[in-house]
Amino acid sequence: MPSYNTAPPVPPPPNPVDPLKRRTAWAAGLVLLVLGVPLLLAGFWLVVLGGSSYYLLAGLGFVLAGVLLARRSPAGLWIFALLVGGTLAWALWEAGLDWWPLAARGGVVFVIGLFLMTRWVTRTWPINSIGHEGFLGARGGRWALGSVLGAFLIAAVVAGFHDDNRLVGMQPLPPMGAAAAVPGDGVPPDEWHAYGRTGHGQRYSPLAQITPANVKSLALAWEYRTGDMRGRPGDPQETTFEVTPLKVGNRLFFCTPHQSVIALDATTGAEIWRFNPEIQGQLALQHLTCRGLSYQPPATMPVPATSDGCTAKLFMPTADGRVIALSPDSGKPCTAFGGGKGQIDLWAGMPNLKPGAYYSTSPVVVSSRLIIVGGTVLDNVSTKEQSGVIRAFDINTGALVWAWDSGRPDSSAPLKPGESYTANSPNSWSISSVDEALGMVYVPLGNQPPDQWGGNRSPAVETYSSSVVALDLATGKVRWNFQTVHHDLWDYDVPAQPSLLDLNIGGNKVPALVQPTKQGEIFVLDRRTGTPLLPVTEVPAPQGAAQGDRSAPTQPKSALSFNPPPLTGRDMWGATMFDQLYCRIAFHRLRYEGRFTPPSTQGTLVYPGNFGVFNWGGVAVDPVRQMAFTTPTYLAFVSQLVPRADDTSLMVQGKQRPEGSLPSLNENFGAPFAVKLSAFLSPLGIPCQAPPWGYVAGADLTTGTIAWQHKNGTVRDLSPLPLPFRMGVPSLGGPLATAGGVAFLSGALDDYVRAYDVNNGNELWKSRLPAGGQATPMSYAVADGRQFVIVVAGGHGSLGTRAGDYVRAYALPLTGASRPAP
């Protein structure tokens, strides 16, 4: 009989573990553990500080998934799928469909999820083996992970076509005949006689050849290089080419960072003359720049003949504290000015003589009889700086006529022999405006050093710090004063030139003054009295200043305000979830109770920071459309008070100083605190707050309504790779508006000049610049009928934009219709 073997079958031997697959599994798990452990620990720290618990949970998910993957368990895929899904839900809850915040929250987990789906990882599981098939096995885990990755991808694509940061609107079109109703300003339409074109500081050209319909045809007409570049021995970091040229007749006039004055042919860009003021001695400067010259046209009334032949003058402020008068024809000094020297010495009557510690970076104000001069003093070095006195000099002789010192504001008479101006009084480093018809000069004032501690300020300082002050043009006496910040502890100087125009308010024409500020308020005032034309309210401000100081109980807020919403933990940002976590921890460790949180030894978040929503570039106002073209910037800064033991120890250590140079900045000798100041940045050097950081916006000056606002600029020149991501970048340098309905801006921190439709803010044209364009463009016309737009591209030292020495002219092509007759 046949025999049958009844013994049970012998199972096949178990699949041997492939050493390569084991190493792969260990490597994948190790990657997640290396990322997860720090995330877990830092996430726990954030929870202790009162922040989001997401990072703690995400770190736990990384660790669990890493351990399971290292053991070749398909449960690791399920854990990571849950992590990706949870991250997507959390990111949408915190950021909505805002692409950049969404990408920063989910980018790392999305990329790692894709990595776990690759064959390099999936081959570590034998799919046909026991425990790996089925819904809960490796195949099901891959399906779950792929599904949530797909959902994340869909959300990212939708967010890419969605812009929560864009306010779409339309500026009301001007009524028929409105342009003809705007009074003349005494400057020919084809010329540009002052920093803001006229003493009214509008930065508005009445030329209308360039329109939204043809601006795309703008092309480079000529380019001039000055040969003056930053990087010379002794140059401060902020050596910058920020000039706005003047155009008189067929000549352009401008100054360079190292103070040369140059005249060009306005049609061709050919150099006509150059003047070197021979800056005196070794100067230790915080800033080395010249934002512009000032022009005195030939007198309309007969004046005594002068031997120097200067029927007109250019005025140049210098880095060593002089104002030089030059002939526009020859570039030679006007020797009848300044007692035969062709210059005046701004150090006369100044206390605390320190070469380089007092100078003027901004053009002087010119009226028919006077030039009015302010100056800058060093920030946060000591309590024994120079005076912020505002002085008026006879425009023909240079003789001192009056001097208004905010430290003793009731007197404007010239000093008596042996007297000096008040040390450390608030100064005016920006550009002033003038209305000769009303007989007033409008002066934007800064703060008294030190900026972040004000325990010893006098009543006069408390009254005039961070104010716009209207002075009588003839006498220098105060006509009115409007303070934009009470007891300023944040370096919120009034940074920009006031813009003067007439507004139609309730059917009446009202002389108005528009004052942009660093904190984002735009105050619209009656320039006769300083009374607000748009409502201004006093809002409660955080309290609890440093020892020996105080905080103002309220701060003024305008109906026209670009003040951003207060920051929260969810506003923190980074290129990855890891530097975003760093920023969240840093945010919760700082003192921050909203705008005007007082400086502290703990460290205070200052937002908007002292870079300013608006800075010296100001805004452009259109007197026809009754609107402002603005460039708000949003960057947070950190200030930390450092207790001083005495007046000699260096508390804020910097690089080794050259012999004879100034002390390190922010030492505040004489005050109880030094101060550390920095932008609020991640370890990768990018802002800790989410973009956008820069916009263009249009505002109705009669109602205070922001009609439109769009993020502006790319990170092409800010990122390690030239990626043209349109994230909205900061801008430094003012805008230009024109009667043709086109505005221009070159100051964004990518190297472009752009044109915009003033009615809706749409970008119409751009041109790549060879260097940073941190200056204010201007516009003029030449004999052949073409309208030019001038852009200066020289870069900015502390902002790190590319250095250059370029003056560029753009124009429409010269057509037969616009050619001059033979």
mmCIF file with all atom_site columns, N, CA, C and O in Angstrom, residues 519-537:
data_model
loop_
_atom_site.group_PDB
_atom_site.id
_atom_site.type_symbol
_atom_site.label_atom_id
_atom_site.label_alt_id
_atom_site.label_comp_id
_atom_site.label_asym_id
_atom_site.label_entity_id
_atom_site.label_seq_id
_atom_site.pdbx_PDB_ins_code
_atom_site.Cartn_x
_atom_site.Cartn_y
_atom_site.Cartn_z
_atom_site.occupancy
_atom_site.B_iso_or_equiv
_atom_site.pdbx_formal_charge
_atom_site.auth_seq_id
_atom_site.auth_comp_id
_atom_site.auth_asym_id
_atom_site.auth_atom_id
_atom_site.pdbx_PDB_model_num
ATOM 1  N N  . GLN A 1 519 ? 5.316   105.751 11.952 1.00 0.00 ? 519 GLN A N  1
ATOM 2  C CA . GLN A 1 519 ? 4.391   104.803 12.560 1.00 0.00 ? 519 GLN A CA 1
ATOM 3  C C  . GLN A 1 519 ? 3.187   104.508 11.667 1.00 0.00 ? 519 GLN A C  1
ATOM 4  O O  . GLN A 1 519 ? 2.309   103.736 12.039 1.00 0.00 ? 519 GLN A O  1
ATOM 5  N N  . GLY A 1 520 ? 3.130   105.108 10.476 1.00 0.00 ? 520 GLY A N  1
ATOM 6  C CA . GLY A 1 520 ? 2.104   104.775 9.509  1.00 0.00 ? 520 GLY A CA 1
ATOM 7  C C  . GLY A 1 520 ? 0.937   105.726 9.440  1.00 0.00 ? 520 GLY A C  1
ATOM 8  O O  . GLY A 1 520 ? 0.063   105.563 8.583  1.00 0.00 ? 520 GLY A O  1
ATOM 9  N N  . GLU A 1 521 ? 0.888   106.732 10.319 1.00 0.00 ? 521 GLU A N  1
ATOM 10 C CA . GLU A 1 521 ? -0.182  107.726 10.226 1.00 0.00 ? 521 GLU A CA 1
ATOM 11 C C  . GLU A 1 521 ? 0.147   108.740 9.124  1.00 0.00 ? 521 GLU A C  1
ATOM 12 O O  . GLU A 1 521 ? 1.307   109.126 8.947  1.00 0.00 ? 521 GLU A O  1
ATOM 13 N N  . ILE A 1 522 ? -0.869  109.153 8.393  1.00 0.00 ? 522 ILE A N  1
ATOM 14 C CA . ILE A 1 522 ? -0.745  110.298 7.493  1.00 0.00 ? 522 ILE A CA 1
ATOM 15 C C  . ILE A 1 522 ? -1.697  111.364 8.019  1.00 0.00 ? 522 ILE A C  1
ATOM 16 O O  . ILE A 1 522 ? -2.926  111.209 7.952  1.00 0.00 ? 522 ILE A O  1
ATOM 17 N N  . PHE A 1 523 ? -1.118  112.405 8.584  1.00 0.00 ? 523 PHE A N  1
ATOM 18 C CA . PHE A 1 523 ? -1.914  113.486 9.150  1.00 0.00 ? 523 PHE A CA 1
ATOM 19 C C  . PHE A 1 523 ? -2.177  114.524 8.067  1.00 0.00 ? 523 PHE A C  1
ATOM 20 O O  . PHE A 1 523 ? -1.242  114.988 7.391  1.00 0.00 ? 523 PHE A O  1
ATOM 21 N N  . VAL A 1 524 ? -3.443  114.874 7.890  1.00 0.00 ? 524 VAL A N  1
ATOM 22 C CA . VAL A 1 524 ? -3.850  115.886 6.908  1.00 0.00 ? 524 VAL A CA 1
ATOM 23 C C  . VAL A 1 524 ? -4.343  117.083 7.700  1.00 0.00 ? 524 VAL A C  1
ATOM 24 O O  . VAL A 1 524 ? -5.377  117.018 8.382  1.00 0.00 ? 524 VAL A O  1
ATOM 25 N N  . LEU A 1 525 ? -3.583  118.180 7.615  1.00 0.00 ? 525 LEU A N  1
ATOM 26 C CA . LEU A 1 525 ? -3.810  119.350 8.466  1.00 0.00 ? 525 LEU A CA 1
ATOM 27 C C  . LEU A 1 525 ? -4.090  120.581 7.617  1.00 0.00 ? 525 LEU A C  1
ATOM 28 O O  . LEU A 1 525 ? -3.643  120.689 6.467  1.00 0.00 ? 525 LEU A O  1
ATOM 29 N N  . ASP A 1 526 ? -4.812  121.518 8.209  1.00 0.00 ? 526 ASP A N  1
ATOM 30 C CA . ASP A 1 526 ? -4.930  122.856 7.629  1.00 0.00 ? 526 ASP A CA 1
ATOM 31 C C  . ASP A 1 526 ? -3.588  123.546 7.835  1.00 0.00 ? 526 ASP A C  1
ATOM 32 O O  . ASP A 1 526 ? -3.167  123.760 8.975  1.00 0.00 ? 526 ASP A O  1
ATOM 33 N N  . ARG A 1 527 ? -2.898  123.874 6.760  1.00 0.00 ? 527 ARG A N  1
ATOM 34 C CA . ARG A 1 527 ? -1.543  124.393 6.931  1.00 0.00 ? 527 ARG A CA 1
ATOM 35 C C  . ARG A 1 527 ? -1.515  125.843 7.402  1.00 0.00 ? 527 ARG A C  1
ATOM 36 O O  . ARG A 1 527 ? -0.447  126.386 7.701  1.00 0.00 ? 527 ARG A O  1
ATOM 37 N N  . ARG A 1 528 ? -2.666  126.470 7.525  1.00 0.00 ? 528 ARG A N  1
ATOM 38 C CA . ARG A 1 528 ? -2.722  127.815 8.117  1.00 0.00 ? 528 ARG A CA 1
ATOM 39 C C  . ARG A 1 528 ? -2.665  127.744 9.635  1.00 0.00 ? 528 ARG A C  1
ATOM 40 O O  . ARG A 1 528 ? -2.089  128.628 10.277 1.00 0.00 ? 528 ARG A O  1
ATOM 41 N N  . THR A 1 529 ? -3.270  126.685 10.205 1.00 0.00 ? 529 THR A N  1
ATOM 42 C CA . THR A 1 529 ? -3.436  126.642 11.655 1.00 0.00 ? 529 THR A CA 1
ATOM 43 C C  . THR A 1 529 ? -2.922  125.358 12.302 1.00 0.00 ? 529 THR A C  1
ATOM 44 O O  . THR A 1 529 ? -2.787  125.307 13.527 1.00 0.00 ? 529 THR A O  1
ATOM 45 N N  . GLY A 1 530 ? -2.694  124.302 11.522 1.00 0.00 ? 530 GLY A N  1
ATOM 46 C CA . GLY A 1 530 ? -2.338  123.008 12.084 1.00 0.00 ? 530 GLY A CA 1
ATOM 47 C C  . GLY A 1 530 ? -3.524  122.191 12.543 1.00 0.00 ? 530 GLY A C  1
ATOM 48 O O  . GLY A 1 530 ? -3.355  121.105 13.107 1.00 0.00 ? 530 GLY A O  1
ATOM 49 N N  . THR A 1 531 ? -4.734  122.672 12.303 1.00 0.00 ? 531 THR A N  1
ATOM 50 C CA . THR A 1 531 ? -5.936  121.948 12.695 1.00 0.00 ? 531 THR A CA 1
ATOM 51 C C  . THR A 1 531 ? -6.148  120.748 11.780 1.00 0.00 ? 531 THR A C  1
ATOM 52 O O  . THR A 1 531 ? -6.052  120.875 10.554 1.00 0.00 ? 531 THR A O  1
ATOM 53 N N  . PRO A 1 532 ? -6.446  119.578 12.312 1.00 0.00 ? 532 PRO A N  1
ATOM 54 C CA . PRO A 1 532 ? -6.666  118.405 11.449 1.00 0.00 ? 532 PRO A CA 1
ATOM 55 C C  . PRO A 1 532 ? -7.857  118.592 10.512 1.00 0.00 ? 532 PRO A C  1
ATOM 56 O O  . PRO A 1 532 ? -8.937  119.037 10.938 1.00 0.00 ? 532 PRO A O  1
ATOM 57 N N  . LEU A 1 533 ? -7.655  118.260 9.243  1.00 0.00 ? 533 LEU A N  1
ATOM 58 C CA . LEU A 1 533 ? -8.744  118.227 8.281  1.00 0.00 ? 533 LEU A CA 1
ATOM 59 C C  . LEU A 1 533 ? -9.383  116.847 8.226  1.00 0.00 ? 533 LEU A C  1
ATOM 60 O O  . LEU A 1 533 ? -10.572 116.721 7.936  1.00 0.00 ? 533 LEU A O  1
ATOM 61 N N  . LEU A 1 534 ? -8.605  115.810 8.457  1.00 0.00 ? 534 LEU A N  1
ATOM 62 C CA . LEU A 1 534 ? -9.131  114.469 8.690  1.00 0.00 ? 534 LEU A CA 1
ATOM 63 C C  . LEU A 1 534 ? -9.050  114.204 10.184 1.00 0.00 ? 534 LEU A C  1
ATOM 64 O O  . LEU A 1 534 ? -8.065  114.580 10.830 1.00 0.00 ? 534 LEU A O  1
ATOM 65 N N  . PRO A 1 535 ? -10.045 113.558 10.769 1.00 0.00 ? 535 PRO A N  1
ATOM 66 C CA . PRO A 1 535 ? -10.089 113.422 12.235 1.00 0.00 ? 535 PRO A CA 1
ATOM 67 C C  . PRO A 1 535 ? -8.842  112.761 12.808 1.00 0.00 ? 535 PRO A C  1
ATOM 68 O O  . PRO A 1 535 ? -8.292  111.818 12.231 1.00 0.00 ? 535 PRO A O  1
ATOM 69 N N  . VAL A 1 536 ? -8.411  113.267 13.947 1.00 0.00 ? 536 VAL A N  1
ATOM 70 C CA . VAL A 1 536 ? -7.315  112.690 14.719 1.00 0.00 ? 536 VAL A CA 1
ATOM 71 C C  . VAL A 1 536 ? -7.854  112.376 16.111 1.00 0.00 ? 536 VAL A C  1
ATOM 72 O O  . VAL A 1 536 ? -8.437  113.244 16.768 1.00 0.00 ? 536 VAL A O  1
ATOM 73 N N  . THR A 1 537 ? -7.673  111.133 16.542 1.00 0.00 ? 537 THR A N  1
ATOM 74 C CA . THR A 1 537 ? -8.137  110.725 17.863 1.00 0.00 ? 537 THR A CA 1
ATOM 75 C C  . THR A 1 537 ? -6.954  110.299 18.708 1.00 0.00 ? 537 THR A C  1
ATOM 76 O O  . THR A 1 537 ? -5.923  109.849 18.192 1.00 0.00 ? 537 THR A O  1
#
